[in-house]
mmCIF file with all atom_site columns, C-alpha atoms in Angstrom:
data_model
loop_
_atom_site.group_PDB
_atom_site.id
_atom_site.type_symbol
_atom_site.label_atom_id
_atom_site.label_alt_id
_atom_site.label_comp_id
_atom_site.label_asym_id
_atom_site.label_entity_id
_atom_site.label_seq_id
_atom_site.pdbx_PDB_ins_code
_atom_site.Cartn_x
_atom_site.Cartn_y
_atom_site.Cartn_z
_atom_site.occupancy
_atom_site.B_iso_or_equiv
_atom_site.pdbx_formal_charge
_atom_site.auth_seq_id
_atom_site.auth_comp_id
_atom_site.auth_asym_id
_atom_site.auth_atom_id
_atom_site.pdbx_PDB_model_num
ATOM 1   C CA . MET V 1 1   ? 54.870 48.744 149.881 1.00 0.00 ? 15  MET V CA 1
ATOM 2   C CA . ASN V 1 2   ? 56.202 46.016 152.125 1.00 0.00 ? 16  ASN V CA 1
ATOM 3   C CA . GLU V 1 3   ? 59.632 44.454 151.900 1.00 0.00 ? 17  GLU V CA 1
ATOM 4   C CA . SER V 1 4   ? 58.817 41.101 150.297 1.00 0.00 ? 18  SER V CA 1
ATOM 5   C CA . THR V 1 5   ? 56.754 42.590 147.445 1.00 0.00 ? 19  THR V CA 1
ATOM 6   C CA . ILE V 1 6   ? 59.686 44.830 146.532 1.00 0.00 ? 20  ILE V CA 1
ATOM 7   C CA . GLU V 1 7   ? 62.039 41.855 146.626 1.00 0.00 ? 21  GLU V CA 1
ATOM 8   C CA . VAL V 1 8   ? 59.787 39.783 144.352 1.00 0.00 ? 22  VAL V CA 1
ATOM 9   C CA . ILE V 1 9   ? 59.469 42.591 141.779 1.00 0.00 ? 23  ILE V CA 1
ATOM 10  C CA . VAL V 1 10  ? 63.200 43.362 141.797 1.00 0.00 ? 24  VAL V CA 1
ATOM 11  C CA . SER V 1 11  ? 64.253 39.726 141.566 1.00 0.00 ? 25  SER V CA 1
ATOM 12  C CA . ILE V 1 12  ? 61.901 39.108 138.631 1.00 0.00 ? 26  ILE V CA 1
ATOM 13  C CA . LEU V 1 13  ? 63.351 42.126 136.795 1.00 0.00 ? 27  LEU V CA 1
ATOM 14  C CA . VAL V 1 14  ? 66.946 41.093 137.557 1.00 0.00 ? 28  VAL V CA 1
ATOM 15  C CA . LEU V 1 15  ? 66.319 37.525 136.427 1.00 0.00 ? 29  LEU V CA 1
ATOM 16  C CA . ILE V 1 16  ? 64.764 38.704 133.150 1.00 0.00 ? 30  ILE V CA 1
ATOM 17  C CA . GLY V 1 17  ? 67.812 40.906 132.574 1.00 0.00 ? 31  GLY V CA 1
ATOM 18  C CA . VAL V 1 18  ? 70.215 38.077 133.316 1.00 0.00 ? 32  VAL V CA 1
ATOM 19  C CA . ALA V 1 19  ? 68.339 35.703 131.008 1.00 0.00 ? 33  ALA V CA 1
ATOM 20  C CA . LEU V 1 20  ? 68.551 38.258 128.189 1.00 0.00 ? 34  LEU V CA 1
ATOM 21  C CA . ALA V 1 21  ? 72.288 38.750 128.825 1.00 0.00 ? 35  ALA V CA 1
ATOM 22  C CA . LEU V 1 22  ? 72.828 34.990 128.625 1.00 0.00 ? 36  LEU V CA 1
ATOM 23  C CA . ILE V 1 23  ? 70.802 34.718 125.413 1.00 0.00 ? 37  ILE V CA 1
ATOM 24  C CA . SER V 1 24  ? 72.905 37.458 123.857 1.00 0.00 ? 38  SER V CA 1
ATOM 25  C CA . ALA V 1 25  ? 76.113 35.714 124.963 1.00 0.00 ? 39  ALA V CA 1
ATOM 26  C CA . PHE V 1 26  ? 75.034 32.455 123.344 1.00 0.00 ? 40  PHE V CA 1
ATOM 27  C CA . GLY V 1 27  ? 74.070 34.354 120.205 1.00 0.00 ? 41  GLY V CA 1
ATOM 28  C CA . LEU V 1 28  ? 77.590 35.811 120.232 1.00 0.00 ? 42  LEU V CA 1
ATOM 29  C CA . ILE V 1 29  ? 79.010 32.275 120.229 1.00 0.00 ? 43  ILE V CA 1
ATOM 30  C CA . ARG V 1 30  ? 76.704 30.446 117.873 1.00 0.00 ? 44  ARG V CA 1
ATOM 31  C CA . LEU V 1 31  ? 75.831 32.848 115.035 1.00 0.00 ? 45  LEU V CA 1
ATOM 32  C CA . PRO V 1 32  ? 77.881 32.560 111.838 1.00 0.00 ? 46  PRO V CA 1
ATOM 33  C CA . ASP V 1 33  ? 79.194 36.053 110.932 1.00 0.00 ? 47  ASP V CA 1
ATOM 34  C CA . VAL V 1 34  ? 79.889 39.549 112.295 1.00 0.00 ? 48  VAL V CA 1
ATOM 35  C CA . TYR V 1 35  ? 76.559 41.063 111.281 1.00 0.00 ? 49  TYR V CA 1
ATOM 36  C CA . THR V 1 36  ? 74.343 38.418 112.857 1.00 0.00 ? 50  THR V CA 1
ATOM 37  C CA . ARG V 1 37  ? 76.571 38.445 115.949 1.00 0.00 ? 51  ARG V CA 1
ATOM 38  C CA . SER V 1 38  ? 76.203 42.187 116.344 1.00 0.00 ? 52  SER V CA 1
ATOM 39  C CA . HIS V 1 39  ? 72.452 41.695 115.887 1.00 0.00 ? 53  HIS V CA 1
ATOM 40  C CA . ALA V 1 40  ? 72.520 39.391 118.916 1.00 0.00 ? 54  ALA V CA 1
ATOM 41  C CA . ALA V 1 41  ? 74.989 41.394 120.984 1.00 0.00 ? 55  ALA V CA 1
ATOM 42  C CA . THR V 1 42  ? 73.418 44.818 120.497 1.00 0.00 ? 56  THR V CA 1
ATOM 43  C CA . LYS V 1 43  ? 69.702 44.209 120.922 1.00 0.00 ? 57  LYS V CA 1
ATOM 44  C CA . SER V 1 44  ? 69.304 41.611 123.619 1.00 0.00 ? 58  SER V CA 1
ATOM 45  C CA . ALA V 1 45  ? 72.240 42.744 125.764 1.00 0.00 ? 59  ALA V CA 1
ATOM 46  C CA . THR V 1 46  ? 70.907 46.317 125.718 1.00 0.00 ? 60  THR V CA 1
ATOM 47  C CA . LEU V 1 47  ? 67.418 45.213 126.715 1.00 0.00 ? 61  LEU V CA 1
ATOM 48  C CA . GLY V 1 48  ? 68.853 42.983 129.456 1.00 0.00 ? 62  GLY V CA 1
ATOM 49  C CA . VAL V 1 49  ? 70.898 45.820 130.919 1.00 0.00 ? 63  VAL V CA 1
ATOM 50  C CA . LEU V 1 50  ? 67.962 48.218 130.763 1.00 0.00 ? 64  LEU V CA 1
ATOM 51  C CA . VAL V 1 51  ? 65.713 45.772 132.637 1.00 0.00 ? 65  VAL V CA 1
ATOM 52  C CA . THR V 1 52  ? 68.429 45.146 135.253 1.00 0.00 ? 66  THR V CA 1
ATOM 53  C CA . ILE V 1 53  ? 69.051 48.869 135.826 1.00 0.00 ? 67  ILE V CA 1
ATOM 54  C CA . ILE V 1 54  ? 65.305 49.489 136.103 1.00 0.00 ? 68  ILE V CA 1
ATOM 55  C CA . GLY V 1 55  ? 65.256 46.748 138.754 1.00 0.00 ? 69  GLY V CA 1
ATOM 56  C CA . ALA V 1 56  ? 68.046 48.494 140.684 1.00 0.00 ? 70  ALA V CA 1
ATOM 57  C CA . PHE V 1 57  ? 66.253 51.852 140.326 1.00 0.00 ? 71  PHE V CA 1
ATOM 58  C CA . LEU V 1 58  ? 63.013 50.391 141.700 1.00 0.00 ? 72  LEU V CA 1
ATOM 59  C CA . PHE V 1 59  ? 64.868 48.667 144.541 1.00 0.00 ? 73  PHE V CA 1
ATOM 60  C CA . PHE V 1 60  ? 66.588 51.809 145.782 1.00 0.00 ? 74  PHE V CA 1
ATOM 61  C CA . GLY V 1 61  ? 63.518 53.937 145.111 1.00 0.00 ? 75  GLY V CA 1
ATOM 62  C CA . LEU V 1 62  ? 60.989 51.756 146.854 1.00 0.00 ? 76  LEU V CA 1
ATOM 63  C CA . SER V 1 63  ? 62.999 50.353 149.750 1.00 0.00 ? 77  SER V CA 1
ATOM 64  C CA . GLU V 1 64  ? 65.203 53.308 150.687 1.00 0.00 ? 78  GLU V CA 1
ATOM 65  C CA . GLY V 1 65  ? 63.386 56.230 149.071 1.00 0.00 ? 79  GLY V CA 1
ATOM 66  C CA . VAL V 1 66  ? 66.454 57.177 147.022 1.00 0.00 ? 80  VAL V CA 1
ATOM 67  C CA . TYR V 1 67  ? 65.298 57.857 143.469 1.00 0.00 ? 81  TYR V CA 1
ATOM 68  C CA . SER V 1 68  ? 68.685 58.028 141.816 1.00 0.00 ? 82  SER V CA 1
ATOM 69  C CA . VAL V 1 69  ? 69.034 60.482 138.926 1.00 0.00 ? 83  VAL V CA 1
ATOM 70  C CA . ARG V 1 70  ? 72.279 58.782 137.908 1.00 0.00 ? 84  ARG V CA 1
ATOM 71  C CA . LEU V 1 71  ? 70.429 55.540 137.211 1.00 0.00 ? 85  LEU V CA 1
ATOM 72  C CA . ILE V 1 72  ? 67.866 57.331 135.023 1.00 0.00 ? 86  ILE V CA 1
ATOM 73  C CA . LEU V 1 73  ? 70.730 58.995 133.143 1.00 0.00 ? 87  LEU V CA 1
ATOM 74  C CA . GLY V 1 74  ? 72.425 55.612 132.796 1.00 0.00 ? 88  GLY V CA 1
ATOM 75  C CA . ILE V 1 75  ? 69.232 54.054 131.384 1.00 0.00 ? 89  ILE V CA 1
ATOM 76  C CA . VAL V 1 76  ? 68.782 56.872 128.838 1.00 0.00 ? 90  VAL V CA 1
ATOM 77  C CA . PHE V 1 77  ? 72.460 56.816 127.891 1.00 0.00 ? 91  PHE V CA 1
ATOM 78  C CA . VAL V 1 78  ? 72.687 53.055 127.343 1.00 0.00 ? 92  VAL V CA 1
ATOM 79  C CA . PHE V 1 79  ? 69.420 53.107 125.413 1.00 0.00 ? 93  PHE V CA 1
ATOM 80  C CA . LEU V 1 80  ? 70.728 55.859 123.117 1.00 0.00 ? 94  LEU V CA 1
ATOM 81  C CA . THR V 1 81  ? 74.320 54.750 122.607 1.00 0.00 ? 95  THR V CA 1
ATOM 82  C CA . ALA V 1 82  ? 74.319 50.948 122.342 1.00 0.00 ? 96  ALA V CA 1
ATOM 83  C CA . PRO V 1 83  ? 72.478 50.804 118.961 1.00 0.00 ? 97  PRO V CA 1
ATOM 84  C CA . VAL V 1 84  ? 74.669 53.619 117.606 1.00 0.00 ? 98  VAL V CA 1
ATOM 85  C CA . ALA V 1 85  ? 77.813 51.718 118.575 1.00 0.00 ? 99  ALA V CA 1
ATOM 86  C CA . GLY V 1 86  ? 76.444 48.556 116.935 1.00 0.00 ? 100 GLY V CA 1
ATOM 87  C CA . HIS V 1 87  ? 75.636 50.447 113.747 1.00 0.00 ? 101 HIS V CA 1
ATOM 88  C CA . LEU V 1 88  ? 79.081 52.053 113.568 1.00 0.00 ? 102 LEU V CA 1
ATOM 89  C CA . ILE V 1 89  ? 80.976 48.829 114.109 1.00 0.00 ? 103 ILE V CA 1
ATOM 90  C CA . CYS V 1 90  ? 78.879 46.969 111.508 1.00 0.00 ? 104 CYS V CA 1
ATOM 91  C CA . ARG V 1 91  ? 79.440 49.779 109.022 1.00 0.00 ? 105 ARG V CA 1
ATOM 92  C CA . ALA V 1 92  ? 83.189 49.652 109.657 1.00 0.00 ? 106 ALA V CA 1
ATOM 93  C CA . ALA V 1 93  ? 83.146 45.870 109.261 1.00 0.00 ? 107 ALA V CA 1
ATOM 94  C CA . TYR V 1 94  ? 81.306 46.022 105.943 1.00 0.00 ? 108 TYR V CA 1
ATOM 95  C CA . ARG V 1 95  ? 83.428 48.803 104.518 1.00 0.00 ? 109 ARG V CA 1
ATOM 96  C CA . SER V 1 96  ? 86.664 47.082 105.501 1.00 0.00 ? 110 SER V CA 1
ATOM 97  C CA . GLY V 1 97  ? 85.588 43.960 103.618 1.00 0.00 ? 111 GLY V CA 1
ATOM 98  C CA . VAL V 1 98  ? 84.590 41.441 106.284 1.00 0.00 ? 112 VAL V CA 1
ATOM 99  C CA . SER V 1 99  ? 82.725 38.656 104.494 1.00 0.00 ? 113 SER V CA 1
ATOM 100 C CA . LEU V 1 100 ? 79.105 37.686 105.094 1.00 0.00 ? 114 LEU V CA 1
ATOM 101 C CA . ALA V 1 101 ? 78.176 34.161 106.159 1.00 0.00 ? 115 ALA V CA 1
ATOM 102 C CA . GLU V 1 102 ? 78.008 31.572 103.404 1.00 0.00 ? 116 GLU V CA 1
ATOM 103 C CA . GLU V 1 103 ? 74.305 31.035 104.032 1.00 0.00 ? 117 GLU V CA 1
ATOM 104 C CA . SER V 1 104 ? 73.376 34.632 103.230 1.00 0.00 ? 118 SER V CA 1
ATOM 105 C CA . VAL V 1 105 ? 71.502 35.053 99.958  1.00 0.00 ? 119 VAL V CA 1
ATOM 106 C CA . GLN V 1 106 ? 71.356 38.789 99.332  1.00 0.00 ? 120 GLN V CA 1
ATOM 107 C CA . ASP V 1 107 ? 73.820 41.684 99.602  1.00 0.00 ? 121 ASP V CA 1
ATOM 108 C CA . ASP V 1 108 ? 72.111 44.912 98.577  1.00 0.00 ? 122 ASP V CA 1
ATOM 109 C CA . LEU V 1 109 ? 75.137 47.114 99.319  1.00 0.00 ? 123 LEU V CA 1
ATOM 110 C CA . GLU V 1 110 ? 77.492 45.248 97.005  1.00 0.00 ? 124 GLU V CA 1
ATOM 111 C CA . PRO V 1 111 ? 76.485 47.076 93.748  1.00 0.00 ? 125 PRO V CA 1
ATOM 112 C CA . ILE V 1 112 ? 77.030 50.404 95.550  1.00 0.00 ? 126 ILE V CA 1
ATOM 113 C CA . LEU V 1 113 ? 80.233 49.814 97.492  1.00 0.00 ? 127 LEU V CA 1
ATOM 114 C CA . GLY V 1 114 ? 81.910 47.206 95.307  1.00 0.00 ? 128 GLY V CA 1
ATOM 115 C CA . SER V 1 115 ? 82.758 43.582 95.917  1.00 0.00 ? 129 SER V CA 1
ATOM 116 C CA . GLU V 1 116 ? 84.516 42.268 98.984  1.00 0.00 ? 130 GLU V CA 1
ATOM 117 C CA . GLU V 1 117 ? 87.993 42.251 97.422  1.00 0.00 ? 131 GLU V CA 1
ATOM 118 C CA . GLU V 1 118 ? 87.594 45.813 96.152  1.00 0.00 ? 132 GLU V CA 1
ATOM 119 C CA . ARG V 1 119 ? 86.471 47.030 99.566  1.00 0.00 ? 133 ARG V CA 1
ATOM 120 C CA . ARG V 1 120 ? 89.358 45.262 101.250 1.00 0.00 ? 134 ARG V CA 1
ATOM 121 C CA . ALA V 1 121 ? 91.890 46.745 98.845  1.00 0.00 ? 135 ALA V CA 1
ATOM 122 C CA . LYS V 1 122 ? 90.378 50.215 99.250  1.00 0.00 ? 136 LYS V CA 1
ATOM 123 C CA . ASN V 1 123 ? 90.536 49.887 103.013 1.00 0.00 ? 137 ASN V CA 1
ATOM 124 C CA . LYS V 1 124 ? 94.163 48.791 102.917 1.00 0.00 ? 138 LYS V CA 1
ATOM 125 C CA . GLU V 1 125 ? 95.028 51.753 100.703 1.00 0.00 ? 139 GLU V CA 1
ATOM 126 C CA . ARG V 1 126 ? 93.176 54.124 103.041 1.00 0.00 ? 140 ARG V CA 1
ATOM 127 C CA . HIS V 1 127 ? 95.119 52.783 106.034 1.00 0.00 ? 141 HIS V CA 1
ATOM 128 C CA . HIS V 1 128 ? 98.354 53.084 104.108 1.00 0.00 ? 142 HIS V CA 1
ATOM 129 C CA . ARG V 1 129 ? 97.724 56.682 103.078 1.00 0.00 ? 143 ARG V CA 1
ATOM 130 C CA . SER V 1 130 ? 96.819 57.860 106.575 1.00 0.00 ? 144 SER V CA 1
ATOM 131 C CA . SER V 1 131 ? 99.754 56.307 108.363 1.00 0.00 ? 145 SER V CA 1
ATOM 132 C CA . MET D 2 1   ? 66.250 33.997 149.320 1.00 0.00 ? 13  MET D CA 1
ATOM 133 C CA . PHE D 2 2   ? 66.592 37.437 147.737 1.00 0.00 ? 14  PHE D CA 1
ATOM 134 C CA . ASP D 2 3   ? 70.348 37.443 148.353 1.00 0.00 ? 15  ASP D CA 1
ATOM 135 C CA . LEU D 2 4   ? 70.605 33.969 146.849 1.00 0.00 ? 16  LEU D CA 1
ATOM 136 C CA . ILE D 2 5   ? 68.793 35.101 143.690 1.00 0.00 ? 17  ILE D CA 1
ATOM 137 C CA . LEU D 2 6   ? 71.131 38.087 143.430 1.00 0.00 ? 18  LEU D CA 1
ATOM 138 C CA . LEU D 2 7   ? 74.196 35.852 143.869 1.00 0.00 ? 19  LEU D CA 1
ATOM 139 C CA . ILE D 2 8   ? 72.955 33.445 141.191 1.00 0.00 ? 20  ILE D CA 1
ATOM 140 C CA . SER D 2 9   ? 72.355 36.299 138.774 1.00 0.00 ? 21  SER D CA 1
ATOM 141 C CA . LEU D 2 10  ? 75.842 37.679 139.493 1.00 0.00 ? 22  LEU D CA 1
ATOM 142 C CA . LEU D 2 11  ? 77.242 34.247 138.609 1.00 0.00 ? 23  LEU D CA 1
ATOM 143 C CA . LEU D 2 12  ? 75.187 34.051 135.418 1.00 0.00 ? 24  LEU D CA 1
ATOM 144 C CA . ILE D 2 13  ? 76.269 37.524 134.263 1.00 0.00 ? 25  ILE D CA 1
ATOM 145 C CA . SER D 2 14  ? 79.890 36.527 134.912 1.00 0.00 ? 26  SER D CA 1
ATOM 146 C CA . PHE D 2 15  ? 79.281 33.442 132.792 1.00 0.00 ? 27  PHE D CA 1
ATOM 147 C CA . ALA D 2 16  ? 77.933 35.642 129.985 1.00 0.00 ? 28  ALA D CA 1
ATOM 148 C CA . ILE D 2 17  ? 81.093 37.779 130.241 1.00 0.00 ? 29  ILE D CA 1
ATOM 149 C CA . LEU D 2 18  ? 83.231 34.635 130.017 1.00 0.00 ? 30  LEU D CA 1
ATOM 150 C CA . VAL D 2 19  ? 81.379 33.511 126.890 1.00 0.00 ? 31  VAL D CA 1
ATOM 151 C CA . ALA D 2 20  ? 81.969 36.935 125.322 1.00 0.00 ? 32  ALA D CA 1
ATOM 152 C CA . LEU D 2 21  ? 85.665 36.641 126.285 1.00 0.00 ? 33  LEU D CA 1
ATOM 153 C CA . TYR D 2 22  ? 85.782 33.419 124.282 1.00 0.00 ? 34  TYR D CA 1
ATOM 154 C CA . ARG D 2 23  ? 84.592 35.446 121.284 1.00 0.00 ? 35  ARG D CA 1
ATOM 155 C CA . VAL D 2 24  ? 87.278 38.079 121.960 1.00 0.00 ? 36  VAL D CA 1
ATOM 156 C CA . TYR D 2 25  ? 89.899 35.312 121.997 1.00 0.00 ? 37  TYR D CA 1
ATOM 157 C CA . LYS D 2 26  ? 88.700 33.467 118.927 1.00 0.00 ? 38  LYS D CA 1
ATOM 158 C CA . GLY D 2 27  ? 86.882 36.051 116.764 1.00 0.00 ? 39  GLY D CA 1
ATOM 159 C CA . PRO D 2 28  ? 88.177 35.693 113.204 1.00 0.00 ? 40  PRO D CA 1
ATOM 160 C CA . SER D 2 29  ? 88.005 39.401 112.353 1.00 0.00 ? 41  SER D CA 1
ATOM 161 C CA . MET D 2 30  ? 88.720 42.595 114.279 1.00 0.00 ? 42  MET D CA 1
ATOM 162 C CA . PRO D 2 31  ? 85.075 43.846 114.370 1.00 0.00 ? 43  PRO D CA 1
ATOM 163 C CA . ASP D 2 32  ? 84.105 40.540 116.018 1.00 0.00 ? 44  ASP D CA 1
ATOM 164 C CA . ARG D 2 33  ? 86.430 41.270 118.897 1.00 0.00 ? 45  ARG D CA 1
ATOM 165 C CA . ILE D 2 34  ? 85.189 44.832 119.239 1.00 0.00 ? 46  ILE D CA 1
ATOM 166 C CA . ILE D 2 35  ? 81.552 43.735 119.302 1.00 0.00 ? 47  ILE D CA 1
ATOM 167 C CA . ALA D 2 36  ? 82.419 41.195 121.990 1.00 0.00 ? 48  ALA D CA 1
ATOM 168 C CA . LEU D 2 37  ? 84.284 43.832 124.040 1.00 0.00 ? 49  LEU D CA 1
ATOM 169 C CA . ASP D 2 38  ? 81.307 46.187 123.721 1.00 0.00 ? 50  ASP D CA 1
ATOM 170 C CA . SER D 2 39  ? 78.956 43.513 124.991 1.00 0.00 ? 51  SER D CA 1
ATOM 171 C CA . ILE D 2 40  ? 81.372 42.813 127.865 1.00 0.00 ? 52  ILE D CA 1
ATOM 172 C CA . GLY D 2 41  ? 81.133 46.502 128.799 1.00 0.00 ? 53  GLY D CA 1
ATOM 173 C CA . ILE D 2 42  ? 77.324 46.376 128.637 1.00 0.00 ? 54  ILE D CA 1
ATOM 174 C CA . ASN D 2 43  ? 77.267 43.242 130.791 1.00 0.00 ? 55  ASN D CA 1
ATOM 175 C CA . LEU D 2 44  ? 79.608 44.862 133.323 1.00 0.00 ? 56  LEU D CA 1
ATOM 176 C CA . ILE D 2 45  ? 77.035 47.642 133.749 1.00 0.00 ? 57  ILE D CA 1
ATOM 177 C CA . ALA D 2 46  ? 74.418 45.022 134.642 1.00 0.00 ? 58  ALA D CA 1
ATOM 178 C CA . LEU D 2 47  ? 76.944 43.362 136.972 1.00 0.00 ? 59  LEU D CA 1
ATOM 179 C CA . ILE D 2 48  ? 77.546 46.617 138.849 1.00 0.00 ? 60  ILE D CA 1
ATOM 180 C CA . ALA D 2 49  ? 73.787 47.247 139.129 1.00 0.00 ? 61  ALA D CA 1
ATOM 181 C CA . VAL D 2 50  ? 73.133 43.792 140.614 1.00 0.00 ? 62  VAL D CA 1
ATOM 182 C CA . PHE D 2 51  ? 76.168 44.125 142.892 1.00 0.00 ? 63  PHE D CA 1
ATOM 183 C CA . SER D 2 52  ? 74.962 47.472 144.247 1.00 0.00 ? 64  SER D CA 1
ATOM 184 C CA . ILE D 2 53  ? 71.572 45.879 145.029 1.00 0.00 ? 65  ILE D CA 1
ATOM 185 C CA . TYR D 2 54  ? 73.419 43.027 146.750 1.00 0.00 ? 66  TYR D CA 1
ATOM 186 C CA . MET D 2 55  ? 75.490 45.415 148.882 1.00 0.00 ? 67  MET D CA 1
ATOM 187 C CA . ARG D 2 56  ? 72.417 47.646 149.585 1.00 0.00 ? 68  ARG D CA 1
ATOM 188 C CA . SER D 2 57  ? 74.562 50.641 148.681 1.00 0.00 ? 69  SER D CA 1
ATOM 189 C CA . THR D 2 58  ? 74.072 53.519 146.253 1.00 0.00 ? 70  THR D CA 1
ATOM 190 C CA . ALA D 2 59  ? 77.796 54.278 146.150 1.00 0.00 ? 71  ALA D CA 1
ATOM 191 C CA . TYR D 2 60  ? 78.402 52.273 142.984 1.00 0.00 ? 72  TYR D CA 1
ATOM 192 C CA . LEU D 2 61  ? 75.867 54.055 140.816 1.00 0.00 ? 73  LEU D CA 1
ATOM 193 C CA . GLU D 2 62  ? 78.334 56.572 139.378 1.00 0.00 ? 74  GLU D CA 1
ATOM 194 C CA . ALA D 2 63  ? 80.334 53.675 137.998 1.00 0.00 ? 75  ALA D CA 1
ATOM 195 C CA . ILE D 2 64  ? 77.327 52.582 135.893 1.00 0.00 ? 76  ILE D CA 1
ATOM 196 C CA . LEU D 2 65  ? 77.097 55.911 134.073 1.00 0.00 ? 77  LEU D CA 1
ATOM 197 C CA . LEU D 2 66  ? 80.873 56.152 133.731 1.00 0.00 ? 78  LEU D CA 1
ATOM 198 C CA . LEU D 2 67  ? 81.238 52.650 132.315 1.00 0.00 ? 79  LEU D CA 1
ATOM 199 C CA . GLY D 2 68  ? 78.463 53.271 129.805 1.00 0.00 ? 80  GLY D CA 1
ATOM 200 C CA . ILE D 2 69  ? 80.169 56.412 128.540 1.00 0.00 ? 81  ILE D CA 1
ATOM 201 C CA . LEU D 2 70  ? 83.609 54.773 128.396 1.00 0.00 ? 82  LEU D CA 1
ATOM 202 C CA . ALA D 2 71  ? 82.361 51.684 126.532 1.00 0.00 ? 83  ALA D CA 1
ATOM 203 C CA . PHE D 2 72  ? 80.631 53.897 123.963 1.00 0.00 ? 84  PHE D CA 1
ATOM 204 C CA . ILE D 2 73  ? 83.684 56.098 123.381 1.00 0.00 ? 85  ILE D CA 1
ATOM 205 C CA . GLY D 2 74  ? 85.960 53.070 123.079 1.00 0.00 ? 86  GLY D CA 1
ATOM 206 C CA . THR D 2 75  ? 83.755 51.379 120.510 1.00 0.00 ? 87  THR D CA 1
ATOM 207 C CA . ILE D 2 76  ? 83.408 54.584 118.482 1.00 0.00 ? 88  ILE D CA 1
ATOM 208 C CA . ALA D 2 77  ? 87.171 55.113 118.458 1.00 0.00 ? 89  ALA D CA 1
ATOM 209 C CA . PHE D 2 78  ? 87.880 51.527 117.395 1.00 0.00 ? 90  PHE D CA 1
ATOM 210 C CA . SER D 2 79  ? 85.315 51.523 114.608 1.00 0.00 ? 91  SER D CA 1
ATOM 211 C CA . LYS D 2 80  ? 86.609 54.826 113.305 1.00 0.00 ? 92  LYS D CA 1
ATOM 212 C CA . PHE D 2 81  ? 90.116 53.399 113.340 1.00 0.00 ? 93  PHE D CA 1
ATOM 213 C CA . ILE D 2 82  ? 89.011 50.337 111.361 1.00 0.00 ? 94  ILE D CA 1
ATOM 214 C CA . GLU D 2 83  ? 87.101 52.406 108.833 1.00 0.00 ? 95  GLU D CA 1
ATOM 215 C CA . ARG D 2 84  ? 89.468 55.325 108.284 1.00 0.00 ? 96  ARG D CA 1
ATOM 216 C CA . GLY D 2 85  ? 92.860 54.173 109.533 1.00 0.00 ? 97  GLY D CA 1
ATOM 217 C CA . VAL D 2 86  ? 93.060 56.944 112.133 1.00 0.00 ? 98  VAL D CA 1
ATOM 218 C CA . ALA D 2 87  ? 91.015 57.625 115.237 1.00 0.00 ? 99  ALA D CA 1
ATOM 219 C CA . ILE D 2 88  ? 91.462 61.410 115.186 1.00 0.00 ? 100 ILE D CA 1
ATOM 220 C CA . GLU D 2 89  ? 91.874 63.020 111.806 1.00 0.00 ? 101 GLU D CA 1
ATOM 221 C CA . ARG D 2 90  ? 94.239 65.864 111.099 1.00 0.00 ? 102 ARG D CA 1
ATOM 222 C CA . LYS D 2 91  ? 92.943 69.195 109.917 1.00 0.00 ? 103 LYS D CA 1
ATOM 223 C CA . HIS D 2 92  ? 93.323 69.943 106.228 1.00 0.00 ? 104 HIS D CA 1
ATOM 224 C CA . ASP D 2 93  ? 95.590 72.918 105.906 1.00 0.00 ? 105 ASP D CA 1
#
């Protein structure tokens, strides 16, 4: 494959990745509460990074013949861990009593885990006991 | 042309990191800040990837894997601290 074709493919991939990163950053600014913000930050930033790393992988693979195993490992690792991190931090936020946005209409976990004040008090007591 | 596109995308990723830093500064609750720091880590991975294309060098590729692992471990530790009050629990004896 000649040089300019590689450059066109790689720059398209990198630009898609950058656009997704920007969209996730604006979602991080504009959305109303923690849960919607993590929705924006986890999904679109992960996809943007994956597309960018695939662009780098194709660039080094096609132009220099170096098919880097580290980049493949990085792709797999980011793809596996970013949603897990988002899930854990949302779970911690809910269980420590961070409130939902005022616009939200339904909270299915509330009958199970108790209201916001109860969760906050329980979390404070848990912190107190462990320290 | 290609180098210009790479430079512009480096600038735009840095802008995304700045926007996330605003969320770290302002975020009303602690999980907000941690989510923003996690997305800064993810964006730094993309920044390193674009930078290594720009420098035509494969020497930076270890840093991608390393940064991914470190961002994940940091977020896990913080969320466990928020939820339980400790990051590493003691054994029950």
